[in-house]
Amino acid sequence: MSKMEIIHNLIEDIPVLFVSGKIDAVTSKDLETALIGLIDQNKKFLIINMEKVEFLSSSGLRVLMASLNKLKHRDGDLLLAALQPFVKDVFFLTGASRFFSIYPNQGEAINSLQAQSR
Amino acid sequence: MLDSLINDSMILLQAVSVIVVAALLISRSRYFAEIMDERATWKNQLVLILVFGIVSIYGSVIGINVLGGIINVRDLGPLVAGLSCGPVVGLGSGLIGAAFRFSQGGFTAPACSFVVTLAGLLGGLVYLCKGRFPSVVFATIFAVFFELLHMMLTLVISQPFDLAWSVVSQALGPMVLANGVGMLIFASIISNVIRERETKKERDSYQLELQKKQAELVVAADIQKSFLPGKIPDLDGFDIAATTIPAKEVGGDFYDFIEQDDNLECVIADVSGKGVPAALFMALSRIILRACAAPQRRASERLRCANKMIVDDSGSATSGMFVTLFFASLNRIDRSLVYANAGHNPPLLFRAASSSIERMDVTGVALGMMEDMEYEQRQLVLESGDILLLYTDGIVEAMNGKEEFFGENRLRSSLAAATELSAQGILDSILRDLNRFSAGAEQSDDITAMVIKVRGRSGSLNQ
């Protein structure tokens, strides 16, 4: 019923997770595993492309918050791209949008990281 | 001629039957199971040495006539013993087989005794290399090659060579065939048992996991239930109703009432995540909000204090946990309401005078997300007939069979249609509409709601 897929990509040396489907109490565990895996590889910057995420529950937002805090702790960041209306509402309603760098699409997220590293 | 062929076939069949029965009995025995679980003791090893030793002795005495050669399956027992239980059991049973063969005498006795010992030892070495019983194909090929080795050693060791040559040349084909087939049978049965045990182990651990999960569900539900108010307080001029319907895996919704002099504080909240962690976080949040109570702190100060304590004490920054919470303080005397909203679904406020519905918007970030957050507070005055509807996302995110959300618009219509009812009546009516909408689709999140209706001023004042 609740299905989510994660595709790992490496674009310009930046790990990008392309997530699709619903991030709920069940699937958020897989997202957490994927994010912790990358964080444990000592990655500092991660991008999640959420273009195909149609639902985000509080469990999912918790996983994103935890990863964001870990990355910020090592002066990194978690960038979010292409939030759909429902997902955007969750971020703005809870106020989580104040802590994340949110971009309209994946390209702009990558550009901003490259501009920072230059 | 025909008689002897039938006779030989019967003996062959008997030998096969004995091997099958022996394989079944051994592989299903407690001692074998213990060795498979890597719990080898001197006792279970000794028992298996004896049993495989007897299989080896049986293989010596059976003496089957196959294609004109008298053959034996003496090596089979120790080979299997070594392959399945390691070098100790292999060597032990090999020595028993060797002792018996040596006592039988004959010019091939030294060679055959040596070879049967070697069978147990080599089988055991293979086990050590592989760390487990090899595949059926491997075991069968191993047995075939071992019999070829057996024949070569007989030729090398036995004197005179001519006699040895005539025995070996007659027995070679049948011996390889008989031991190969014997191993095929034995190995198939043992592999089967090993596979069954692995499947059972997986099933057991899965069931254990399931039981744990179910116990957790019960614990989480108990925690949640024990932290809800026992009864709804009476407040002059207000009619109040509240309920929570936990999902199968509880999500940490809660509501609370705190009485402070002339004020009644009403809280509704939703903790991130589900299960025991959410339930514990809910209990903590509820206690912290109460601990932050002070007469002068009507809303924004309360949430500021609660946020600080949650971030400091719960490690929520690491776990990412947070709680969305709406806090309202109702004054019984002047019917004023002060509220602050920490990232919670905006409650709806029905204004009787204009028959319109307003939202009580977010005034700050969900509690626990980040330290040092500010929360605005808003104040308004309630009039007779006004209705406040506080709810959690379990209502607006309830789905029907077509995967559509109930949504805020349906909730507004539901409220608008029930404004003439009592608080409990409004609550029931909304839940009925929600039920009709979701029509049996599984409830995935807690559903919590509170309705506060302002009564008409009694007698002497307004009416």
Coordinates of C-alpha atoms in Angstrom, one line a residue:
Chain A
M1 CA 0.0 0.0 0.0
S2 CA 2.4 2.6 1.2
K3 CA 5.3 2.6 -1.3
M4 CA 8.4 4.6 -1.6
E5 CA 11.4 4.3 -3.8
I6 CA 14.8 5.9 -3.5
I7 CA 17.3 6.2 -6.4
H8 CA 20.9 7.2 -5.5
N9 CA 22.8 9.4 -7.8
L10 CA 26.1 11.2 -7.7
I11 CA 25.9 14.5 -9.6
E12 CA 29.1 16.6 -9.8
D13 CA 30.3 14.6 -6.8
I14 CA 27.2 15.5 -4.8
P15 CA 25.0 12.7 -3.5
V16 CA 21.4 13.2 -4.7
L17 CA 18.6 11.0 -3.5
F18 CA 15.6 10.9 -5.9
V19 CA 12.7 9.9 -3.7
S20 CA 9.3 9.0 -5.1
G21 CA 6.0 7.9 -3.5
K22 CA 4.8 8.4 0.1
I23 CA 7.1 9.0 3.0
D24 CA 5.0 7.7 5.9
A25 CA 5.7 5.9 9.2
V26 CA 6.6 2.7 7.4
T27 CA 8.7 4.0 4.5
S28 CA 10.5 6.7 6.5
K29 CA 12.6 3.9 8.0
D30 CA 14.0 3.1 4.6
L31 CA 14.7 6.8 4.0
E32 CA 16.4 7.0 7.4
T33 CA 18.6 4.0 6.5
A34 CA 19.6 5.6 3.2
L35 CA 20.4 9.0 4.8
I36 CA 22.3 7.5 7.7
G37 CA 24.3 5.4 5.2
L38 CA 25.4 8.6 3.4
I39 CA 26.1 10.5 6.6
D40 CA 28.2 7.6 7.9
Q41 CA 30.3 7.9 4.7
N42 CA 31.2 11.3 6.0
K43 CA 29.3 13.2 3.3
K44 CA 28.7 16.8 4.2
F45 CA 26.2 17.9 1.6
L46 CA 23.2 15.9 0.5
I47 CA 20.4 16.8 -1.9
I48 CA 17.0 15.2 -1.9
N49 CA 14.9 15.6 -5.0
M50 CA 11.3 15.4 -3.8
E51 CA 9.6 16.0 -7.2
K52 CA 7.8 12.7 -7.0
V53 CA 7.0 12.7 -3.3
E54 CA 3.3 13.0 -2.9
F55 CA 3.0 12.6 0.9
L56 CA 5.2 13.4 3.9
S57 CA 4.1 12.4 7.4
S58 CA 5.5 13.7 10.6
S59 CA 7.6 10.5 10.8
G60 CA 9.2 11.4 7.5
L61 CA 9.8 15.0 8.6
R62 CA 11.5 13.7 11.8
V63 CA 13.9 11.7 9.7
L64 CA 14.8 14.8 7.6
M65 CA 15.2 16.9 10.7
A66 CA 17.5 14.4 12.3
S67 CA 19.7 14.2 9.2
L68 CA 19.7 18.0 8.8
N69 CA 20.9 18.4 12.3
K70 CA 23.7 15.8 11.9
L71 CA 24.9 17.4 8.7
K72 CA 24.8 21.0 10.1
H73 CA 26.8 19.7 13.1
R74 CA 29.7 19.0 10.7
D75 CA 29.1 22.3 8.8
G76 CA 27.2 20.5 6.0
D77 CA 23.6 20.9 4.9
L78 CA 20.7 19.0 3.6
L79 CA 19.2 20.6 0.5
L80 CA 15.6 19.9 -0.6
A81 CA 14.5 20.3 -4.2
A82 CA 11.1 20.4 -6.0
L83 CA 8.7 20.2 -3.1
Q84 CA 5.1 19.4 -4.2
P85 CA 2.2 21.4 -2.7
F86 CA 1.3 18.9 0.0
V87 CA 4.9 18.4 1.1
K88 CA 5.5 22.1 1.0
D89 CA 2.5 22.7 3.3
V90 CA 4.0 20.3 5.9
F91 CA 7.3 22.2 5.9
F92 CA 5.7 25.6 6.2
L93 CA 3.0 24.6 8.7
T94 CA 5.4 23.0 11.1
G95 CA 8.0 25.8 10.6
A96 CA 10.6 23.2 9.4
S97 CA 11.0 25.3 6.3
R98 CA 12.9 27.8 8.4
F99 CA 15.8 25.3 8.9
F100 CA 16.1 23.7 5.4
S101 CA 17.5 25.1 2.3
I102 CA 14.6 24.6 -0.2
Y103 CA 15.1 25.0 -3.9
P104 CA 12.5 24.9 -6.8
N105 CA 14.5 22.2 -8.6
Q106 CA 17.5 19.9 -8.4
G107 CA 19.6 22.0 -10.8
E108 CA 19.4 25.1 -8.6
A109 CA 20.3 23.1 -5.5
I110 CA 23.4 21.8 -7.2
N111 CA 24.3 25.3 -8.5
S112 CA 24.1 26.8 -5.1
L113 CA 26.4 24.1 -3.6
Q114 CA 28.9 24.7 -6.4
A115 CA 28.7 28.5 -5.9
Q116 CA 29.5 27.9 -2.2
S117 CA 32.5 25.7 -2.9
R118 CA 34.0 28.1 -5.3
Chain B
M1 CA 20.9 -67.0 -13.3
L2 CA 17.6 -65.1 -12.9
D3 CA 17.3 -66.3 -9.3
S4 CA 20.7 -64.9 -8.4
L5 CA 19.9 -61.6 -10.2
I6 CA 16.7 -61.3 -8.2
N7 CA 18.6 -62.2 -5.1
D8 CA 21.3 -59.6 -5.7
S9 CA 18.8 -57.0 -6.5
M10 CA 16.9 -57.7 -3.3
I11 CA 20.2 -57.3 -1.3
L12 CA 20.9 -54.1 -3.1
L13 CA 17.4 -52.8 -2.3
Q14 CA 17.9 -53.8 1.3
A15 CA 21.1 -51.9 1.5
V16 CA 19.5 -48.8 0.0
S17 CA 16.6 -49.1 2.5
V18 CA 19.0 -49.4 5.4
I19 CA 20.9 -46.3 4.2
V20 CA 17.8 -44.3 3.8
V21 CA 16.5 -45.3 7.3
A22 CA 19.9 -44.7 8.8
A23 CA 20.1 -41.2 7.2
L24 CA 16.6 -40.3 8.3
L25 CA 17.2 -41.5 11.9
I26 CA 20.5 -39.8 12.2
S27 CA 19.6 -36.5 10.6
R28 CA 16.4 -36.2 12.7
S29 CA 18.2 -37.1 16.0
R30 CA 18.7 -34.6 18.8
Y31 CA 22.5 -35.3 18.7
F32 CA 22.8 -34.4 15.1
A33 CA 20.7 -31.3 15.7
E34 CA 23.0 -30.2 18.4
I35 CA 26.1 -30.6 16.2
M36 CA 24.3 -28.6 13.4
D37 CA 23.7 -25.8 16.0
E38 CA 27.5 -25.9 16.7
R39 CA 26.9 -27.3 20.2
A40 CA 29.2 -30.3 19.9
T41 CA 29.8 -32.1 23.2
W42 CA 31.8 -35.3 24.0
K43 CA 28.4 -37.0 24.5
N44 CA 26.7 -36.2 21.2
Q45 CA 30.0 -36.7 19.3
L46 CA 30.4 -40.2 20.9
V47 CA 26.9 -41.2 20.0
L48 CA 27.3 -40.2 16.4
I49 CA 30.8 -41.9 16.2
L50 CA 29.1 -45.1 17.3
V51 CA 26.1 -44.8 15.0
F52 CA 28.2 -43.9 11.9
G53 CA 30.7 -46.7 13.0
I54 CA 27.8 -49.2 12.9
V55 CA 26.8 -47.9 9.4
S56 CA 30.4 -48.5 8.3
I57 CA 30.3 -52.1 9.8
Y58 CA 27.0 -52.7 8.0
G59 CA 28.7 -51.5 4.8
S60 CA 31.4 -54.1 5.2
V61 CA 29.1 -57.1 5.9
I62 CA 26.5 -56.4 3.3
G63 CA 28.7 -57.6 0.4
I64 CA 26.5 -56.9 -2.6
N65 CA 27.0 -58.6 -5.9
V66 CA 26.9 -55.8 -8.5
L67 CA 27.8 -56.5 -12.2
G68 CA 29.8 -59.6 -11.1
G69 CA 31.9 -57.8 -8.4
I70 CA 31.4 -58.1 -4.7
I71 CA 31.2 -54.6 -3.4
N72 CA 30.9 -52.8 -0.1
V73 CA 29.7 -49.4 1.1
R74 CA 32.0 -49.3 4.2
D75 CA 33.5 -45.9 3.4
L76 CA 30.1 -44.2 3.2
G77 CA 29.4 -43.9 7.0
P78 CA 32.7 -42.2 7.9
L79 CA 32.5 -40.0 4.7
V80 CA 29.1 -38.7 5.7
A81 CA 30.2 -38.4 9.4
G82 CA 33.2 -36.3 8.4
L83 CA 31.3 -34.1 5.9
S84 CA 28.4 -33.4 8.2
C85 CA 29.9 -33.4 11.7
G86 CA 33.6 -32.7 11.2
P87 CA 36.9 -34.5 11.6
V88 CA 36.3 -35.9 15.2
V89 CA 33.2 -37.8 14.4
G90 CA 34.6 -38.7 10.9
L91 CA 37.8 -40.1 12.3
G92 CA 36.1 -41.9 15.2
S93 CA 33.6 -43.7 13.1
G94 CA 36.3 -44.4 10.5
L95 CA 38.4 -46.1 13.2
I96 CA 35.4 -48.3 14.2
G97 CA 34.9 -49.3 10.6
A98 CA 38.7 -50.0 10.2
A99 CA 38.8 -52.1 13.4
F100 CA 36.0 -54.3 12.2
R101 CA 37.4 -54.6 8.6
F102 CA 40.8 -55.5 10.0
S103 CA 39.3 -58.2 12.2
Q104 CA 37.7 -59.8 9.1
G105 CA 41.2 -60.5 7.7
G106 CA 42.1 -61.2 4.0
F107 CA 44.9 -59.8 1.9
T108 CA 43.2 -56.4 1.3
A109 CA 42.5 -55.9 5.1
P110 CA 45.4 -53.4 5.8
A111 CA 44.5 -51.3 2.7
C112 CA 40.7 -51.3 3.4
S113 CA 41.3 -50.5 7.1
F114 CA 43.5 -47.6 6.2
V115 CA 41.1 -46.3 3.5
V116 CA 38.0 -46.3 5.7
T117 CA 39.9 -44.3 8.4
L118 CA 41.1 -41.9 5.7
A119 CA 37.4 -41.5 4.5
G120 CA 36.4 -40.1 7.9
L121 CA 39.4 -37.8 8.1
L122 CA 39.1 -36.4 4.6
G123 CA 35.4 -35.8 5.0
G124 CA 36.1 -33.9 8.2
L125 CA 38.8 -31.8 6.5
V126 CA 36.3 -30.8 3.8
Y127 CA 33.8 -29.8 6.5
L128 CA 36.5 -27.7 8.2
C129 CA 37.3 -26.0 4.8
K130 CA 33.7 -25.3 4.0
G131 CA 32.5 -24.6 7.5
R132 CA 29.3 -26.5 6.8
F133 CA 27.8 -29.5 5.0
P134 CA 28.6 -29.2 1.3
S135 CA 26.0 -29.3 -1.5
V136 CA 24.6 -32.6 -2.6
V137 CA 26.4 -32.5 -5.9
F138 CA 29.7 -31.8 -4.2
A139 CA 29.3 -34.6 -1.7
T140 CA 28.4 -37.1 -4.4
I141 CA 31.4 -36.2 -6.6
F142 CA 33.6 -36.3 -3.5
A143 CA 32.4 -39.8 -2.8
V144 CA 33.1 -40.9 -6.4
F145 CA 36.6 -39.5 -6.3
F146 CA 37.2 -41.1 -2.9
E147 CA 36.3 -44.5 -4.2
L148 CA 38.7 -44.0 -7.1
L149 CA 41.4 -43.2 -4.5
H150 CA 40.3 -46.3 -2.5
M151 CA 41.0 -48.5 -5.6
M152 CA 44.4 -46.9 -6.3
L153 CA 45.5 -47.3 -2.6
T154 CA 44.3 -51.0 -2.7
L155 CA 46.6 -51.6 -5.7
V156 CA 49.5 -49.8 -4.0
I157 CA 49.2 -51.3 -0.6
S158 CA 47.9 -54.9 -1.2
Q159 CA 50.2 -57.8 -2.1
P160 CA 50.3 -59.7 -4.3
F161 CA 49.7 -57.1 -7.0
D162 CA 48.1 -59.5 -9.6
L163 CA 45.4 -60.7 -7.2
A164 CA 44.8 -57.1 -6.1
W165 CA 44.5 -56.0 -9.8
S166 CA 41.9 -58.7 -10.5
V167 CA 39.8 -57.7 -7.5
V168 CA 40.0 -54.0 -8.3
S169 CA 39.3 -54.3 -12.0
Q170 CA 36.1 -56.3 -11.2
A171 CA 34.9 -54.0 -8.3
L172 CA 35.9 -50.5 -9.6
G173 CA 32.8 -49.7 -11.6
P174 CA 30.2 -51.1 -9.1
M175 CA 32.1 -49.6 -6.1
V176 CA 32.1 -46.1 -7.5
L177 CA 28.5 -46.5 -8.5
A178 CA 27.3 -47.9 -5.2
N179 CA 29.1 -45.3 -3.0
G180 CA 28.1 -42.5 -5.3
V181 CA 24.4 -43.4 -5.2
G182 CA 24.7 -44.1 -1.4
M183 CA 26.2 -40.6 -0.9
L184 CA 23.5 -39.0 -3.1
I185 CA 20.8 -40.5 -0.9
F186 CA 22.5 -39.6 2.4
A187 CA 23.4 -36.1 1.3
S188 CA 19.9 -35.3 -0.1
I189 CA 18.3 -36.3 3.2
I190 CA 20.8 -34.3 5.3
S191 CA 20.6 -31.2 3.1
N192 CA 16.8 -31.4 3.4
V193 CA 17.0 -31.4 7.1
I194 CA 19.5 -28.5 7.2
R195 CA 17.3 -26.5 4.8
E196 CA 14.2 -27.2 7.0
R197 CA 16.0 -26.1 10.1
E198 CA 17.1 -22.8 8.4
T199 CA 13.6 -22.1 7.3
K200 CA 12.3 -22.8 10.8
K201 CA 14.9 -20.5 12.3
E202 CA 13.9 -17.7 9.9
R203 CA 10.2 -18.3 10.7
D204 CA 10.9 -18.3 14.5
S205 CA 12.9 -15.1 14.4
Y206 CA 10.1 -13.5 12.3
Q207 CA 7.5 -14.5 14.8
L208 CA 9.5 -13.3 17.7
E209 CA 9.9 -9.9 15.9
L210 CA 6.1 -9.9 15.3
Q211 CA 5.4 -10.7 19.0
K212 CA 7.8 -7.9 20.1
K213 CA 6.1 -5.5 17.7
Q214 CA 2.7 -6.4 19.1
A215 CA 3.8 -6.0 22.7
E216 CA 5.2 -2.6 21.7
L217 CA 1.9 -1.6 20.2
V218 CA 0.2 -2.4 23.5
V219 CA 2.8 -0.5 25.6
A220 CA 2.5 2.6 23.3
A221 CA -1.3 2.6 23.5
D222 CA -1.2 2.2 27.3
I223 CA 1.3 5.1 27.7
Q224 CA -0.9 7.3 25.5
K225 CA -4.1 6.4 27.3
S226 CA -2.7 7.0 30.7
F227 CA -1.7 10.5 29.8
L228 CA -5.1 11.7 28.7
P229 CA -7.3 13.7 31.0
G230 CA -9.7 11.4 32.9
K231 CA -12.6 13.8 32.5
I232 CA -13.4 17.1 30.8
P233 CA -13.5 20.0 33.2
D234 CA -16.6 22.2 33.8
L235 CA -16.1 25.8 32.8
D236 CA -18.9 28.3 33.3
G237 CA -20.3 29.4 30.0
F238 CA -18.5 26.8 27.9
D239 CA -19.6 23.4 26.6
I240 CA -16.5 21.2 25.9
A241 CA -16.1 17.8 24.3
A242 CA -12.9 15.9 23.3
T243 CA -11.9 12.5 22.1
T244 CA -9.0 10.6 20.6
I245 CA -9.2 7.5 18.5
P246 CA -5.7 5.8 18.4
A247 CA -4.6 4.2 15.2
K248 CA -3.4 0.5 15.4
E249 CA 0.2 1.9 15.8
V250 CA -0.4 4.9 18.0
G251 CA 1.0 8.2 16.9
G252 CA 1.3 10.2 20.1
D253 CA -1.7 12.5 19.7
F254 CA -2.8 14.1 22.9
Y255 CA -5.1 16.8 24.4
D256 CA -5.0 18.3 27.8
F257 CA -6.8 20.7 30.1
I258 CA -5.0 22.8 32.7
E259 CA -7.1 24.8 35.2
Q260 CA -5.5 28.1 36.3
D261 CA -7.7 30.4 38.5
D262 CA -10.3 31.9 36.1
N263 CA -8.6 30.4 33.0
L264 CA -8.9 27.0 31.5
E265 CA -6.0 26.1 29.2
C266 CA -6.8 23.7 26.4
V267 CA -4.1 21.9 24.5
I268 CA -4.0 19.7 21.4
A269 CA -0.8 18.2 20.1
D270 CA 0.7 15.6 17.7
V271 CA 4.1 14.1 18.2
S272 CA 6.2 13.1 15.2
G273 CA 6.5 9.4 14.5
K274 CA 4.7 6.4 15.9
G275 CA 4.8 3.7 18.5
V276 CA 6.7 3.7 21.8
P277 CA 9.1 6.6 21.0
A278 CA 6.2 8.8 20.1
A279 CA 4.2 7.8 23.2
L280 CA 7.1 8.6 25.5
F281 CA 7.8 11.9 23.7
M282 CA 4.1 12.7 24.1
A283 CA 4.2 12.0 27.9
L284 CA 7.3 14.2 28.2
S285 CA 5.8 17.1 26.2
R286 CA 2.6 17.0 28.3
I287 CA 4.5 17.1 31.5
I288 CA 6.8 19.9 30.3
L289 CA 4.0 22.1 29.2
R290 CA 2.4 21.6 32.7
A291 CA 5.8 22.3 34.4
C292 CA 6.0 25.6 32.5
A293 CA 2.7 26.8 33.8
A294 CA 2.7 30.1 35.7
P295 CA -0.1 32.6 36.2
Q296 CA 1.4 35.3 34.1
R297 CA 2.4 33.0 31.2
R298 CA -0.7 32.9 29.1
A299 CA 0.6 31.5 25.8
S300 CA 3.8 32.8 24.0
E301 CA 5.9 32.5 27.2
R302 CA 4.6 29.0 27.8
L303 CA 5.5 27.7 24.4
R304 CA 8.9 29.4 24.6
C305 CA 9.6 27.7 27.9
A306 CA 8.3 24.3 26.8
N307 CA 10.3 24.4 23.6
K308 CA 13.5 25.2 25.5
M309 CA 12.9 22.4 28.0
I310 CA 12.1 19.8 25.3
V311 CA 15.2 20.7 23.2
D312 CA 17.4 20.7 26.3
D313 CA 16.0 17.6 28.0
S314 CA 14.9 15.2 25.3
G315 CA 17.8 15.3 22.8
S316 CA 15.2 16.1 20.2
A317 CA 17.8 17.8 18.0
T318 CA 19.6 14.5 17.5
S319 CA 16.5 12.3 17.1
G320 CA 14.7 14.9 15.0
M321 CA 11.6 14.4 17.1
F322 CA 9.2 17.3 17.5
V323 CA 5.6 18.0 18.6
T324 CA 3.1 20.3 16.9
L325 CA 1.0 21.9 19.6
F326 CA -1.9 24.4 19.8
F327 CA -2.3 26.1 23.2
A328 CA -5.3 28.2 24.1
S329 CA -6.1 29.9 27.4
L330 CA -9.8 30.6 27.9
N331 CA -11.0 33.2 30.5
R332 CA -14.2 32.3 32.2
I333 CA -15.0 35.9 33.2
D334 CA -14.4 38.0 30.1
R335 CA -14.5 35.1 27.6
S336 CA -11.2 36.2 26.1
L337 CA -9.0 33.7 24.5
V338 CA -5.2 33.9 24.1
Y339 CA -3.6 31.3 21.9
A340 CA -0.3 30.4 20.4
N341 CA 0.2 27.8 17.7
A342 CA 3.5 25.8 17.4
G343 CA 3.3 24.4 13.9
H344 CA -0.1 22.6 14.5
N345 CA -2.9 22.2 12.0
P346 CA -4.8 25.6 12.4
P347 CA -7.9 25.1 14.6
L348 CA -11.2 26.4 13.1
L349 CA -13.2 29.1 14.8
F350 CA -16.9 29.4 13.9
R351 CA -18.2 32.9 14.5
A352 CA -21.9 32.7 15.2
A353 CA -22.5 36.4 14.4
S354 CA -21.3 36.2 10.8
S355 CA -21.7 32.4 10.3
S356 CA -18.1 32.3 9.0
I357 CA -15.2 30.1 9.8
E358 CA -11.8 31.5 10.6
R359 CA -8.4 29.7 11.0
M360 CA -6.2 30.1 14.1
D361 CA -3.0 30.2 12.2
V362 CA 0.5 29.0 13.2
T363 CA 2.4 31.5 15.3
G364 CA 5.7 29.6 15.7
V365 CA 7.7 26.5 14.9
A366 CA 6.8 23.0 16.2
L367 CA 8.2 22.4 19.7
G368 CA 11.5 20.5 19.9
M369 CA 12.9 21.4 16.4
M370 CA 15.3 24.1 17.4
E371 CA 16.3 26.0 20.6
D372 CA 15.5 29.7 21.2
M373 CA 12.3 29.9 19.2
E374 CA 9.8 32.8 19.6
Y375 CA 6.1 32.2 19.6
E376 CA 3.6 35.0 18.9
Q377 CA 0.3 35.0 20.8
R378 CA -3.0 36.3 19.6
Q379 CA -6.0 37.3 21.6
L380 CA -9.7 37.5 20.7
V381 CA -13.0 37.6 22.5
L382 CA -15.5 34.9 22.1
E383 CA -19.2 35.5 21.7
S384 CA -22.2 33.3 22.4
G385 CA -22.5 30.5 19.9
D386 CA -18.9 30.7 18.7
I387 CA -17.4 27.2 18.2
L388 CA -13.7 26.3 18.4
L389 CA -12.6 23.1 16.7
L390 CA -9.1 21.8 17.5
Y391 CA -8.0 18.7 15.6
T392 CA -4.9 16.7 14.5
D393 CA -3.8 15.7 11.0
G394 CA -5.3 12.3 11.5
I395 CA -8.6 13.9 10.5
V396 CA -7.6 15.9 7.5
E397 CA -5.2 13.2 6.2
A398 CA -7.7 10.4 6.6
M399 CA -8.1 8.7 3.3
N400 CA -10.9 7.0 1.4
G401 CA -10.6 4.0 -0.9
K402 CA -9.6 6.4 -3.8
E403 CA -6.7 7.7 -1.8
E404 CA -8.2 11.1 -1.4
F405 CA -7.8 13.1 1.8
F406 CA -10.7 14.2 3.9
G407 CA -9.1 17.6 3.9
E408 CA -9.9 20.9 5.5
N409 CA -12.7 21.8 3.2
R410 CA -14.8 18.8 4.1
L411 CA -14.0 19.4 7.8
R412 CA -15.3 23.0 7.4
S413 CA -18.5 21.8 5.8
S414 CA -19.0 19.2 8.4
L415 CA -18.5 21.8 11.2
A416 CA -20.8 24.3 9.4
A417 CA -23.6 21.7 9.2
A418 CA -23.5 20.9 12.9
T419 CA -23.3 24.4 14.6
E420 CA -26.7 24.0 16.3
L421 CA -25.7 20.9 18.2
S422 CA -24.0 20.6 21.6
A423 CA -20.2 20.3 21.7
Q424 CA -20.5 16.5 22.0
G425 CA -23.1 16.5 19.2
I426 CA -20.7 18.5 16.9
L427 CA -17.8 16.1 17.7
D428 CA -20.0 13.1 17.0
S429 CA -21.3 14.6 13.8
I430 CA -17.8 15.3 12.4
L431 CA -16.6 11.8 13.3
R432 CA -19.6 10.4 11.6
D433 CA -18.9 12.3 8.4
L434 CA -15.3 11.2 8.6
N435 CA -16.3 7.6 9.0
R436 CA -18.7 7.8 6.1
F437 CA -15.9 9.3 3.9
S438 CA -13.2 6.8 4.7
A439 CA -15.7 3.9 4.5
G440 CA -13.7 1.2 6.1
A441 CA -10.3 2.2 4.8
E442 CA -7.7 1.5 7.5
Q443 CA -7.1 4.4 9.9
S444 CA -3.4 5.1 9.6
D445 CA -3.0 7.8 12.2
D446 CA -4.5 8.8 15.5
I447 CA -7.6 10.9 15.2
T448 CA -8.0 13.6 17.9
A449 CA -10.4 16.5 18.2
M450 CA -11.7 19.0 20.7
V451 CA -14.8 21.1 20.4
I452 CA -15.4 24.2 22.6
K453 CA -18.8 25.9 22.2
V454 CA -19.6 29.2 23.9
R455 CA -22.9 29.1 25.7
G456 CA -25.4 31.9 25.7
R457 CA -25.1 34.4 28.6
S458 CA -27.5 33.2 31.2
G459 CA -30.5 35.3 32.6
S460 CA -29.6 38.7 33.9
L461 CA -26.6 39.4 31.7
N462 CA -27.4 39.3 28.0
Q463 CA -30.6 37.5 27.4

